[in-house]
Amino acid sequence: MSELTDLTIAEAGRRLQERSVSSLELVEACLARIEETEAALHAYARVLADSAREEARIADRELAAGRWRGPLHGVPVAVKDLCYIRGVEAEAGSRAMAGFVPDHDATIVVRLREAGAPILGKTVTHEFAYGQNIPPTRNPWDLAMYPGGSSAGSGVATAVGSTFAAIGTDTGGSIRVPGSINGIVGLKPTYGLVSRYGVVPLSGSLDHAGPMTRTVEDCAIFLQAVAGYDPRDSGSAERPVTDFRHGLESGIQGARLGLDHRYFLGSGVMDAVASAFETAIEVLRGLGAEIVEVRIPELDLSTVVGLTILQSEASAYHKEVLRTRLDDFEVGTRLMLEFGQLIPGTQYVKALGARTVIADAMRRSFEVHRLDALVSPTLPIPTVLREQSVGDFLGGGGERVDLSGLLKHGICGNVTGVPALTQPCGFDEDRHPIGLQLFGRPFGEADLFRLAHAYEAATPWHTMRPQAEKYLAA
Amino acid sequence: MKQPAAGEIVQPFYRLIGLRLASEDLPILTEMLERHMEAFRAVEEMETAPSLTFRADWE
């Protein structure tokens, strides 16, 4: 990484304000980094160099004129290739979308433009964010391993500094999984906080869009720019947006953190993950937090409930394209979309009812135990071999991994709608990052940022980057 | 009456809804359906109220 691309958003924003660096210099530094890394890592589906330079020049003129839009003004970012940018091909990682050019920006892109952030390009996603194919993106920590998904490109580009931050989307963990695997911060916001208008849907009632950054403060800055009510998104929450950096530095003395040991640390959790997580818990205790053992048995059903909703909604959305362009889908995506047609409507309705029961159980646990957050490892394992990362439709066979194991820790956040943040908390013996996950109260993102920022300030993990020689020589 | 096996249902169902399938998909879809039905049994046993909209708010 160059000195410039290693800056946090907060640092870059301050330097832009004091005019010790220009937005164009930041964009050029990221483009140089893209040039250096893309041959090996394939994080970008499309680089928008010319428009990013033009947006940077506009930001520089505004900053010179004293028209400061906020801490993201002039800081280059990237968006997942599910988000519409007017006039730019949106392929969502699928041949079935090849050649589609939207005539409008996604709301999230509009808000990034309003914040003055140049957009470097669109990052690679699994096909339609379904997580059923192997994306071309490589894991910068270990090229043989899965880079996470579906927001694979956003996670990798943020980790290696070919962007300062990126938009990801999360339907069952797709921000937090690549966040954890790439050793960065990722937030699935509360359902309804960030608009999905102009973002290709996977499952309308489980989809979320959110930031992927290198620090917690950057995550708060990014969220501030993109959060807020949007009448064009039927799931959008009509409520005021709070200051997400409020109280960021005020520590966690007396915070009560719930841990459902049985659900999150039961079978399937690798020793390296359990060990890094237990160490993180000790750090949090040392900072003044109290760890409270809780039991939420309803979480056991969150994977089957979430998948029933996801598969039904995804198949409904893609129904017509499945009939007309069946051969354009990757095999795994095609099977999942075909399968969703088989789920009875009565089960979909039952799953929606069960979702409410699971969300109520989560709420009761927060209330009864007076919790500030729930904590867990983000994933039960650090990552898997790249070839093992495709869905195992028959279960248990060969060397493939049952991806429902990767969903278990994450999809309960989508089912309940609560905010969930991942941040790095260590490595396994092969130097694959491990993530710590915090679940908060709905619209309690500022509390999550306060907790995560205190942990980050007490640990070195967020400063560690993948070693360039591991991927630049490839 | 004997319960039909998933395999006896899947192919006619897709024909009924007019979805052309690759022949190699049928046995996989049949097994996926059997596994789903098994996993969903626990949800069927839950007491739930109808709830067709979802809001994350706890207020």
Coordinates of C-alpha atoms in Angstrom, one line a residue:
Chain A
M1 CA 0.0 0.0 0.0
S2 CA 1.2 3.5 -0.6
E3 CA 1.2 6.0 2.2
L4 CA -2.0 7.6 0.8
T5 CA -4.0 4.4 0.2
D6 CA -3.2 3.3 3.8
L7 CA -4.9 6.3 5.3
T8 CA -8.2 5.8 7.0
I9 CA -11.2 7.8 5.7
A10 CA -11.1 9.9 8.9
E11 CA -7.4 10.8 8.2
A12 CA -7.9 11.3 4.5
G13 CA -10.9 13.6 5.2
R14 CA -8.9 15.7 7.6
R15 CA -6.0 16.0 5.1
L16 CA -8.5 17.0 2.4
Q17 CA -10.0 19.6 4.6
E18 CA -6.6 21.1 5.5
R19 CA -5.7 20.9 1.8
S20 CA -2.5 18.9 2.4
V21 CA -3.7 16.3 -0.1
S22 CA -6.2 16.6 -3.0
S23 CA -9.0 14.3 -3.9
L24 CA -7.4 13.7 -7.3
E25 CA -4.2 12.6 -5.6
L26 CA -6.2 10.1 -3.6
V27 CA -8.0 8.8 -6.7
E28 CA -4.7 8.5 -8.6
A29 CA -3.2 6.6 -5.6
C30 CA -6.1 4.1 -5.6
L31 CA -6.0 3.7 -9.4
A32 CA -2.3 2.9 -9.2
R33 CA -3.1 0.4 -6.5
I34 CA -5.8 -1.1 -8.7
E35 CA -3.2 -1.4 -11.5
E36 CA -0.8 -3.1 -9.2
T37 CA -3.2 -5.6 -7.6
E38 CA -6.0 -6.4 -10.0
A39 CA -4.1 -8.9 -12.2
A40 CA -3.8 -11.2 -9.1
L41 CA -6.9 -10.3 -7.1
H42 CA -9.7 -9.4 -9.5
A43 CA -11.7 -7.4 -7.0
Y44 CA -13.2 -5.0 -9.5
A45 CA -15.8 -5.9 -12.1
R46 CA -15.4 -2.5 -13.7
V47 CA -13.0 0.4 -13.0
L48 CA -14.4 3.9 -13.6
A49 CA -11.1 5.8 -13.9
D50 CA -12.3 8.7 -16.0
S51 CA -15.4 9.5 -14.1
A52 CA -13.6 9.1 -10.7
R53 CA -11.0 11.6 -11.8
E54 CA -13.7 14.0 -12.9
E55 CA -15.6 13.6 -9.6
A56 CA -12.3 14.2 -7.7
R57 CA -11.6 17.4 -9.7
I58 CA -15.1 18.6 -8.7
A59 CA -14.5 17.7 -5.1
D60 CA -11.2 19.6 -5.1
R61 CA -12.8 22.7 -6.6
E62 CA -15.6 22.6 -3.9
L63 CA -13.1 22.1 -1.1
A64 CA -10.9 25.0 -2.4
A65 CA -14.0 27.1 -2.4
G66 CA -14.7 26.2 1.2
R67 CA -17.8 24.1 0.4
W68 CA -17.1 21.1 2.6
R69 CA -19.8 18.3 2.3
G70 CA -18.6 16.2 5.2
P71 CA -15.8 13.7 6.1
L72 CA -16.3 11.6 3.0
H73 CA -15.9 14.6 0.7
G74 CA -13.2 13.8 -1.8
V75 CA -12.5 10.3 -0.5
P76 CA -12.7 7.6 -3.2
V77 CA -14.9 4.6 -2.7
A78 CA -16.2 1.6 -4.6
V79 CA -19.7 -0.1 -4.9
K80 CA -20.7 -3.7 -5.3
D81 CA -21.8 -4.6 -8.8
L82 CA -25.4 -5.0 -7.7
C83 CA -25.8 -1.2 -7.3
Y84 CA -27.0 0.8 -10.2
I85 CA -24.8 3.6 -11.6
R86 CA -26.6 5.5 -14.4
G87 CA -25.0 4.7 -17.7
V88 CA -22.7 1.9 -16.3
E89 CA -23.3 -1.7 -17.0
A90 CA -24.8 -3.6 -14.0
E91 CA -24.2 -7.3 -14.4
A92 CA -24.6 -8.5 -10.8
G93 CA -22.0 -11.1 -11.6
S94 CA -24.3 -12.9 -14.1
R95 CA -24.4 -13.5 -17.8
A96 CA -28.1 -13.2 -17.4
M97 CA -27.6 -9.5 -16.9
A98 CA -25.0 -9.0 -19.5
G99 CA -25.4 -5.7 -21.4
F100 CA -27.9 -4.2 -18.9
V101 CA -27.3 -0.5 -18.4
P102 CA -29.5 1.2 -15.8
D103 CA -30.8 4.7 -16.5
H104 CA -30.6 5.8 -12.9
D105 CA -28.4 5.7 -9.8
A106 CA -29.2 3.6 -6.8
T107 CA -30.1 5.8 -3.8
I108 CA -27.0 4.7 -2.1
V109 CA -24.9 5.9 -5.1
V110 CA -26.9 9.2 -5.0
R111 CA -26.0 9.6 -1.4
L112 CA -22.3 8.9 -2.0
R113 CA -22.4 11.6 -4.7
E114 CA -24.1 14.0 -2.4
A115 CA -21.3 13.3 0.2
G116 CA -18.8 14.2 -2.5
A117 CA -17.1 10.7 -2.7
P118 CA -15.6 9.8 -6.1
I119 CA -16.6 6.3 -7.2
L120 CA -13.7 4.2 -8.4
G121 CA -15.7 1.4 -9.8
K122 CA -17.9 -1.6 -9.3
T123 CA -16.7 -4.6 -7.3
V124 CA -17.1 -8.3 -8.0
T125 CA -20.1 -10.1 -6.5
H126 CA -21.1 -13.8 -6.5
E127 CA -23.8 -14.2 -9.2
F128 CA -26.9 -12.2 -8.0
A129 CA -25.3 -12.3 -4.5
Y130 CA -26.5 -15.9 -4.1
G131 CA -23.1 -17.3 -3.1
Q132 CA -23.3 -20.4 -5.3
N133 CA -20.4 -19.9 -7.8
I134 CA -16.7 -19.3 -7.3
P135 CA -16.0 -15.6 -8.1
P136 CA -12.8 -14.7 -9.9
T137 CA -11.7 -12.6 -6.8
R138 CA -8.8 -14.0 -4.9
N139 CA -8.1 -13.8 -1.1
P140 CA -5.1 -11.5 -0.6
W141 CA -4.1 -13.2 2.6
D142 CA -3.8 -16.6 0.8
L143 CA -4.6 -17.0 -2.8
A144 CA -5.7 -20.6 -2.4
M145 CA -8.5 -19.7 0.0
Y146 CA -12.0 -18.3 -0.5
P147 CA -12.1 -14.5 -0.3
G148 CA -15.6 -14.5 1.2
G149 CA -18.9 -13.5 -0.5
S150 CA -21.0 -12.4 -1.8
S151 CA -19.3 -9.0 -1.4
A152 CA -16.0 -10.6 -2.3
G153 CA -14.6 -7.7 -4.4
S154 CA -15.6 -5.0 -1.8
G155 CA -13.9 -6.9 1.0
V156 CA -10.7 -7.6 -1.0
A157 CA -10.4 -4.1 -2.5
T158 CA -10.9 -2.5 1.0
A159 CA -8.3 -4.8 2.5
V160 CA -5.6 -4.1 0.0
G161 CA -6.2 -0.4 -0.3
S162 CA -7.5 -0.3 -3.9
T163 CA -10.3 1.7 -2.3
F164 CA -10.8 3.5 1.0
A165 CA -14.1 1.7 1.5
A166 CA -16.8 -0.1 -0.4
I167 CA -20.5 -0.8 -0.4
G168 CA -21.5 -4.4 0.2
T169 CA -24.8 -6.1 0.5
D170 CA -25.8 -8.7 3.1
T171 CA -28.7 -11.2 2.8
G172 CA -27.3 -14.0 5.0
G173 CA -23.9 -12.6 5.9
S174 CA -22.5 -11.3 2.7
I175 CA -20.9 -8.2 4.2
R176 CA -19.7 -9.8 7.4
V177 CA -18.3 -13.0 5.8
P178 CA -15.9 -11.2 3.4
G179 CA -15.3 -8.6 6.2
S180 CA -14.1 -11.4 8.5
I181 CA -12.1 -13.3 5.9
N182 CA -10.3 -10.2 4.7
G183 CA -9.6 -8.8 8.1
I184 CA -11.7 -5.6 7.8
V185 CA -14.8 -4.0 9.4
G186 CA -18.2 -4.6 7.9
L187 CA -21.6 -3.5 9.0
K188 CA -25.0 -5.0 8.2
P189 CA -27.1 -2.1 9.3
T190 CA -30.6 -2.4 10.9
Y191 CA -33.2 -3.5 8.3
G192 CA -34.6 -0.3 6.8
L193 CA -31.8 2.1 7.7
V194 CA -30.0 2.1 4.3
S195 CA -32.0 2.2 1.1
R196 CA -31.8 -0.8 -1.4
Y197 CA -33.5 1.2 -4.2
G198 CA -31.5 0.6 -7.4
V199 CA -29.7 -2.5 -5.9
V200 CA -30.4 -5.8 -7.6
P201 CA -32.4 -7.7 -5.0
L202 CA -31.8 -11.2 -3.8
S203 CA -34.4 -11.4 -1.1
G204 CA -36.3 -8.2 -0.5
S205 CA -37.2 -8.8 3.2
L206 CA -33.6 -10.0 4.1
D207 CA -31.5 -7.7 1.9
H208 CA -29.3 -5.0 3.5
A209 CA -26.7 -2.7 2.0
G210 CA -23.9 -1.4 4.2
P211 CA -20.3 -0.2 4.5
M212 CA -17.0 -2.2 4.4
T213 CA -14.1 -0.2 5.8
R214 CA -10.7 -0.7 7.5
T215 CA -11.7 1.0 10.9
V216 CA -14.8 1.3 13.0
E217 CA -14.7 5.1 12.8
D218 CA -14.6 4.9 9.0
C219 CA -17.6 2.6 9.1
A220 CA -19.6 5.2 11.1
I221 CA -18.5 8.0 8.7
F222 CA -19.6 5.9 5.7
L223 CA -22.9 4.9 7.3
Q224 CA -23.7 8.5 8.1
A225 CA -23.4 9.4 4.4
V226 CA -25.7 6.7 3.1
A227 CA -28.3 6.1 5.8
G228 CA -31.8 7.5 5.8
Y229 CA -35.4 7.1 4.7
D230 CA -36.1 6.5 1.1
P231 CA -39.8 6.2 0.0
R232 CA -38.7 4.2 -3.1
D233 CA -37.6 1.3 -0.9
S234 CA -40.7 -0.4 0.6
G235 CA -38.6 -1.6 3.6
S236 CA -37.1 1.8 4.4
A237 CA -37.7 3.1 7.9
E238 CA -39.1 6.6 8.2
R239 CA -37.2 7.9 11.2
P240 CA -34.5 10.4 11.8
V241 CA -30.9 9.4 11.4
T242 CA -28.7 9.7 14.5
D243 CA -25.1 10.8 14.8
F244 CA -23.3 7.5 14.4
R245 CA -20.0 8.9 15.9
H246 CA -21.8 10.2 19.0
G247 CA -20.0 8.8 22.1
L248 CA -17.5 6.9 19.9
E249 CA -14.7 7.6 22.4
S250 CA -16.6 7.2 25.6
G251 CA -15.5 3.6 26.3
I252 CA -17.5 0.5 27.4
Q253 CA -17.2 0.6 31.2
G254 CA -20.3 -1.3 32.5
A255 CA -21.5 -2.4 29.0
R256 CA -23.4 -5.7 29.2
L257 CA -22.5 -8.1 26.4
G258 CA -24.6 -11.3 25.9
L259 CA -23.1 -14.5 24.8
D260 CA -25.1 -17.6 23.7
H261 CA -22.3 -20.0 24.2
R262 CA -24.3 -23.0 23.0
Y263 CA -25.4 -21.5 19.7
F264 CA -22.2 -19.6 18.7
L265 CA -19.5 -21.8 20.2
G266 CA -20.9 -25.2 19.8
S267 CA -19.9 -27.9 17.3
G268 CA -18.3 -26.8 14.1
V269 CA -16.3 -23.9 15.6
M270 CA -12.6 -24.4 15.0
D271 CA -10.2 -24.2 17.9
A272 CA -8.4 -21.2 16.4
V273 CA -11.6 -19.3 16.1
A274 CA -12.7 -20.2 19.6
S275 CA -9.3 -19.2 21.0
A276 CA -9.2 -15.8 19.2
F277 CA -12.8 -15.1 20.3
E278 CA -12.1 -16.0 24.0
T279 CA -9.1 -13.7 23.9
A280 CA -11.3 -10.9 22.5
I281 CA -13.8 -11.5 25.3
E282 CA -11.0 -11.1 27.8
V283 CA -10.0 -7.8 26.2
L284 CA -13.6 -6.6 26.4
R285 CA -13.8 -7.6 30.0
G286 CA -10.5 -5.8 30.7
L287 CA -12.1 -2.7 29.1
G288 CA -14.9 -2.8 31.7
A289 CA -17.6 -4.9 29.9
E290 CA -19.6 -7.5 31.7
I291 CA -20.1 -10.8 29.7
V292 CA -23.6 -12.2 30.4
E293 CA -24.4 -15.8 29.4
V294 CA -27.7 -15.9 27.6
R295 CA -29.8 -18.6 25.9
I296 CA -31.9 -17.9 22.8
P297 CA -33.1 -21.4 21.6
E298 CA -35.1 -19.8 18.9
L299 CA -31.9 -19.0 17.1
D300 CA -31.6 -22.7 16.2
L301 CA -34.3 -22.2 13.5
S302 CA -32.9 -19.0 12.0
T303 CA -31.0 -20.7 9.2
V304 CA -33.9 -22.8 8.0
V305 CA -36.3 -19.9 8.4
G306 CA -33.9 -17.5 6.7
L307 CA -33.2 -19.8 3.8
T308 CA -36.9 -20.6 3.3
I309 CA -37.6 -16.8 3.0
L310 CA -34.5 -16.2 0.9
Q311 CA -35.1 -19.0 -1.6
S312 CA -38.8 -18.1 -2.0
E313 CA -38.2 -14.4 -2.6
A314 CA -35.2 -14.9 -4.8
S315 CA -37.1 -17.4 -7.0
A316 CA -40.0 -15.1 -7.2
Y317 CA -37.8 -12.2 -8.4
H318 CA -36.0 -14.2 -11.0
K319 CA -38.9 -16.2 -12.2
E320 CA -39.2 -14.8 -15.6
V321 CA -35.5 -14.7 -16.4
L322 CA -35.2 -18.3 -15.2
R323 CA -37.7 -19.2 -18.0
T324 CA -36.1 -17.2 -20.7
R325 CA -32.3 -17.3 -19.9
L326 CA -31.9 -20.6 -17.9
D327 CA -28.6 -21.4 -19.6
D328 CA -27.1 -18.1 -18.6
F329 CA -27.1 -18.9 -14.9
E330 CA -24.2 -20.7 -13.1
V331 CA -25.2 -24.2 -12.2
G332 CA -25.4 -23.5 -8.4
T333 CA -27.5 -20.4 -8.9
R334 CA -29.8 -22.1 -11.3
L335 CA -30.4 -25.0 -8.9
M336 CA -31.2 -22.6 -6.0
L337 CA -33.6 -20.6 -8.2
E338 CA -35.3 -23.7 -9.5
F339 CA -35.5 -25.1 -6.0
G340 CA -37.2 -21.9 -4.6
Q341 CA -40.1 -22.6 -6.9
L342 CA -40.8 -25.8 -5.0
I343 CA -41.3 -24.2 -1.6
P344 CA -45.0 -24.1 -0.8
G345 CA -46.5 -20.7 -0.2
T346 CA -47.8 -21.9 3.1
Q347 CA -44.2 -22.6 4.3
Y348 CA -43.1 -19.1 3.2
V349 CA -45.9 -17.6 5.3
K350 CA -45.0 -19.9 8.2
A351 CA -41.4 -18.8 7.9
L352 CA -42.4 -15.1 8.1
G353 CA -44.3 -15.9 11.3
A354 CA -41.4 -17.8 12.7
R355 CA -39.1 -14.9 11.9
T356 CA -41.2 -12.7 14.2
V357 CA -40.9 -15.3 16.9
I358 CA -37.1 -15.3 16.6
A359 CA -36.9 -11.5 16.5
D360 CA -39.1 -11.4 19.7
A361 CA -36.8 -13.9 21.4
M362 CA -33.8 -11.7 20.6
R363 CA -35.6 -8.6 21.9
R364 CA -36.6 -10.4 25.1
S365 CA -33.0 -11.5 25.7
F366 CA -31.8 -7.9 25.3
E367 CA -34.5 -6.6 27.7
V368 CA -34.3 -9.3 30.4
H369 CA -30.5 -9.2 30.5
R370 CA -30.3 -5.5 29.9
L371 CA -27.8 -6.1 27.1
D372 CA -25.9 -3.5 25.0
A373 CA -24.9 -6.2 22.4
L374 CA -24.6 -9.9 21.7
V375 CA -21.2 -11.1 20.8
S376 CA -20.0 -14.1 18.7
P377 CA -17.3 -15.2 16.3
T378 CA -18.3 -13.9 12.9
L379 CA -17.7 -17.3 11.3
P380 CA -17.1 -20.7 12.8
I381 CA -14.0 -21.2 10.7
P382 CA -11.5 -18.6 9.3
T383 CA -12.2 -19.5 5.7
V384 CA -12.3 -22.5 3.3
L385 CA -10.3 -23.6 0.3
R386 CA -11.5 -21.7 -2.7
E387 CA -12.7 -24.9 -4.4
Q388 CA -14.7 -25.8 -1.4
S389 CA -16.7 -22.6 -1.4
V390 CA -19.5 -23.7 -3.7
G391 CA -22.8 -25.0 -2.3
D392 CA -23.0 -28.6 -1.4
F393 CA -26.5 -29.5 -2.6
L394 CA -26.4 -33.0 -1.5
G395 CA -24.7 -32.5 1.8
G396 CA -21.9 -34.4 3.4
G397 CA -20.3 -35.7 0.2
G398 CA -16.8 -35.2 -1.1
E399 CA -14.6 -32.4 0.1
R400 CA -17.1 -29.6 -0.2
V401 CA -18.2 -27.7 2.8
D402 CA -21.9 -27.3 3.7
L403 CA -22.3 -23.6 3.4
S404 CA -25.2 -23.5 5.9
G405 CA -22.4 -23.8 8.5
L406 CA -21.1 -20.4 7.3
L407 CA -24.6 -19.0 7.4
K408 CA -25.3 -20.0 11.0
H409 CA -23.6 -17.1 12.7
G410 CA -24.7 -14.4 10.3
I411 CA -28.2 -15.1 9.0
C412 CA -29.8 -14.6 12.4
G413 CA -28.9 -10.9 12.0
N414 CA -30.9 -10.8 8.7
V415 CA -33.8 -12.7 10.1
T416 CA -34.1 -10.5 13.1
G417 CA -33.2 -7.3 11.3
V418 CA -30.8 -6.1 14.1
P419 CA -27.5 -4.4 13.2
A420 CA -24.4 -6.7 13.1
L421 CA -20.8 -5.6 12.8
T422 CA -17.7 -7.7 12.2
Q423 CA -14.2 -6.5 13.0
P424 CA -10.8 -8.4 13.0
C425 CA -9.9 -10.1 16.3
G426 CA -6.9 -12.3 15.4
F427 CA -5.5 -15.0 13.0
D428 CA -5.3 -18.7 12.7
E429 CA -1.9 -20.4 12.5
D430 CA -1.8 -19.9 8.7
R431 CA -2.4 -16.2 9.2
H432 CA -6.0 -16.2 8.0
P433 CA -8.0 -13.4 9.7
I434 CA -10.7 -14.2 12.3
G435 CA -13.7 -11.9 13.0
L436 CA -15.5 -10.8 16.1
Q437 CA -19.2 -10.1 15.6
L438 CA -21.4 -7.7 17.6
F439 CA -25.2 -7.6 17.3
G440 CA -27.0 -4.5 18.6
R441 CA -30.5 -3.2 19.2
P442 CA -32.4 -2.0 16.1
F443 CA -31.1 1.4 15.1
G444 CA -28.5 1.2 17.8
E445 CA -25.5 1.4 15.4
A446 CA -23.9 4.2 17.4
D447 CA -23.7 1.9 20.4
L448 CA -22.2 -0.9 18.3
F449 CA -19.6 1.6 17.0
R450 CA -18.7 2.7 20.5
L451 CA -18.2 -0.9 21.7
A452 CA -16.2 -1.9 18.5
H453 CA -14.1 1.2 18.6
A454 CA -13.0 0.5 22.2
Y455 CA -12.0 -3.0 21.3
E456 CA -10.2 -1.7 18.2
A457 CA -8.3 0.9 20.1
A458 CA -7.1 -1.8 22.5
T459 CA -5.9 -4.3 19.9
P460 CA -3.6 -4.3 16.8
W461 CA -5.6 -6.3 14.4
H462 CA -7.1 -3.4 12.3
T463 CA -3.6 -2.2 11.5
M464 CA -2.5 -5.5 9.9
R465 CA -2.6 -5.9 6.1
P466 CA -2.2 -8.8 3.8
Q467 CA 1.4 -9.1 2.7
A468 CA 1.8 -7.9 -0.8
E469 CA 4.4 -10.5 -1.8
K470 CA 1.8 -13.1 -1.3
Y471 CA -0.3 -11.8 -4.2
L472 CA 1.7 -9.4 -6.3
A473 CA 4.1 -12.2 -7.3
A474 CA 1.2 -14.3 -8.5
Chain B
M1 CA -53.0 -43.6 1.3
K2 CA -49.4 -43.9 0.5
Q3 CA -47.5 -40.6 0.7
P4 CA -45.9 -39.8 -2.8
A5 CA -42.1 -39.7 -2.8
A6 CA -40.6 -36.3 -3.6
G7 CA -39.3 -37.6 -6.9
E8 CA -42.8 -38.4 -8.1
I9 CA -43.9 -34.8 -7.5
V10 CA -40.9 -32.7 -8.7
Q11 CA -40.9 -33.4 -12.4
P12 CA -44.7 -33.0 -12.9
F13 CA -44.7 -29.9 -10.8
Y14 CA -42.1 -28.2 -13.0
R15 CA -44.0 -29.3 -16.1
L16 CA -47.1 -27.8 -14.6
I17 CA -45.5 -24.4 -14.0
G18 CA -43.8 -24.4 -17.4
L19 CA -40.2 -24.5 -16.3
R20 CA -37.9 -26.4 -18.5
L21 CA -35.2 -28.2 -16.4
A22 CA -31.9 -29.7 -17.3
S23 CA -32.4 -33.5 -16.8
E24 CA -29.4 -33.6 -14.4
D25 CA -31.1 -31.1 -12.1
L26 CA -34.1 -33.3 -11.3
P27 CA -32.4 -35.7 -8.9
I28 CA -30.6 -32.9 -7.1
L29 CA -33.8 -30.9 -6.7
T30 CA -35.6 -33.9 -5.4
E31 CA -33.0 -34.5 -2.7
M32 CA -32.9 -30.7 -1.9
L33 CA -36.7 -30.9 -1.4
E34 CA -36.5 -33.9 0.9
R35 CA -33.8 -32.2 3.0
H36 CA -35.7 -29.0 3.1
M37 CA -39.0 -30.7 4.2
E38 CA -37.1 -32.5 7.0
A39 CA -35.4 -29.3 8.2
F40 CA -38.6 -27.3 8.0
R41 CA -40.5 -29.8 10.3
A42 CA -39.3 -28.0 13.4
V43 CA -40.6 -24.7 12.0
E44 CA -44.0 -26.3 11.3
E45 CA -44.2 -27.2 15.0
M46 CA -43.6 -23.6 16.2
E47 CA -46.5 -21.5 17.4
T48 CA -46.6 -18.5 15.1
A49 CA -49.0 -15.7 14.4
P50 CA -49.5 -14.7 10.7
S51 CA -47.0 -11.9 10.0
L52 CA -46.6 -10.9 6.3
T53 CA -44.7 -7.7 6.9
F54 CA -41.4 -7.3 8.8
R55 CA -40.1 -4.2 10.7
A56 CA -37.0 -4.4 12.7
D57 CA -38.1 -1.8 15.2
W58 CA -38.6 -3.0 18.8
E59 CA -40.7 0.1 19.9

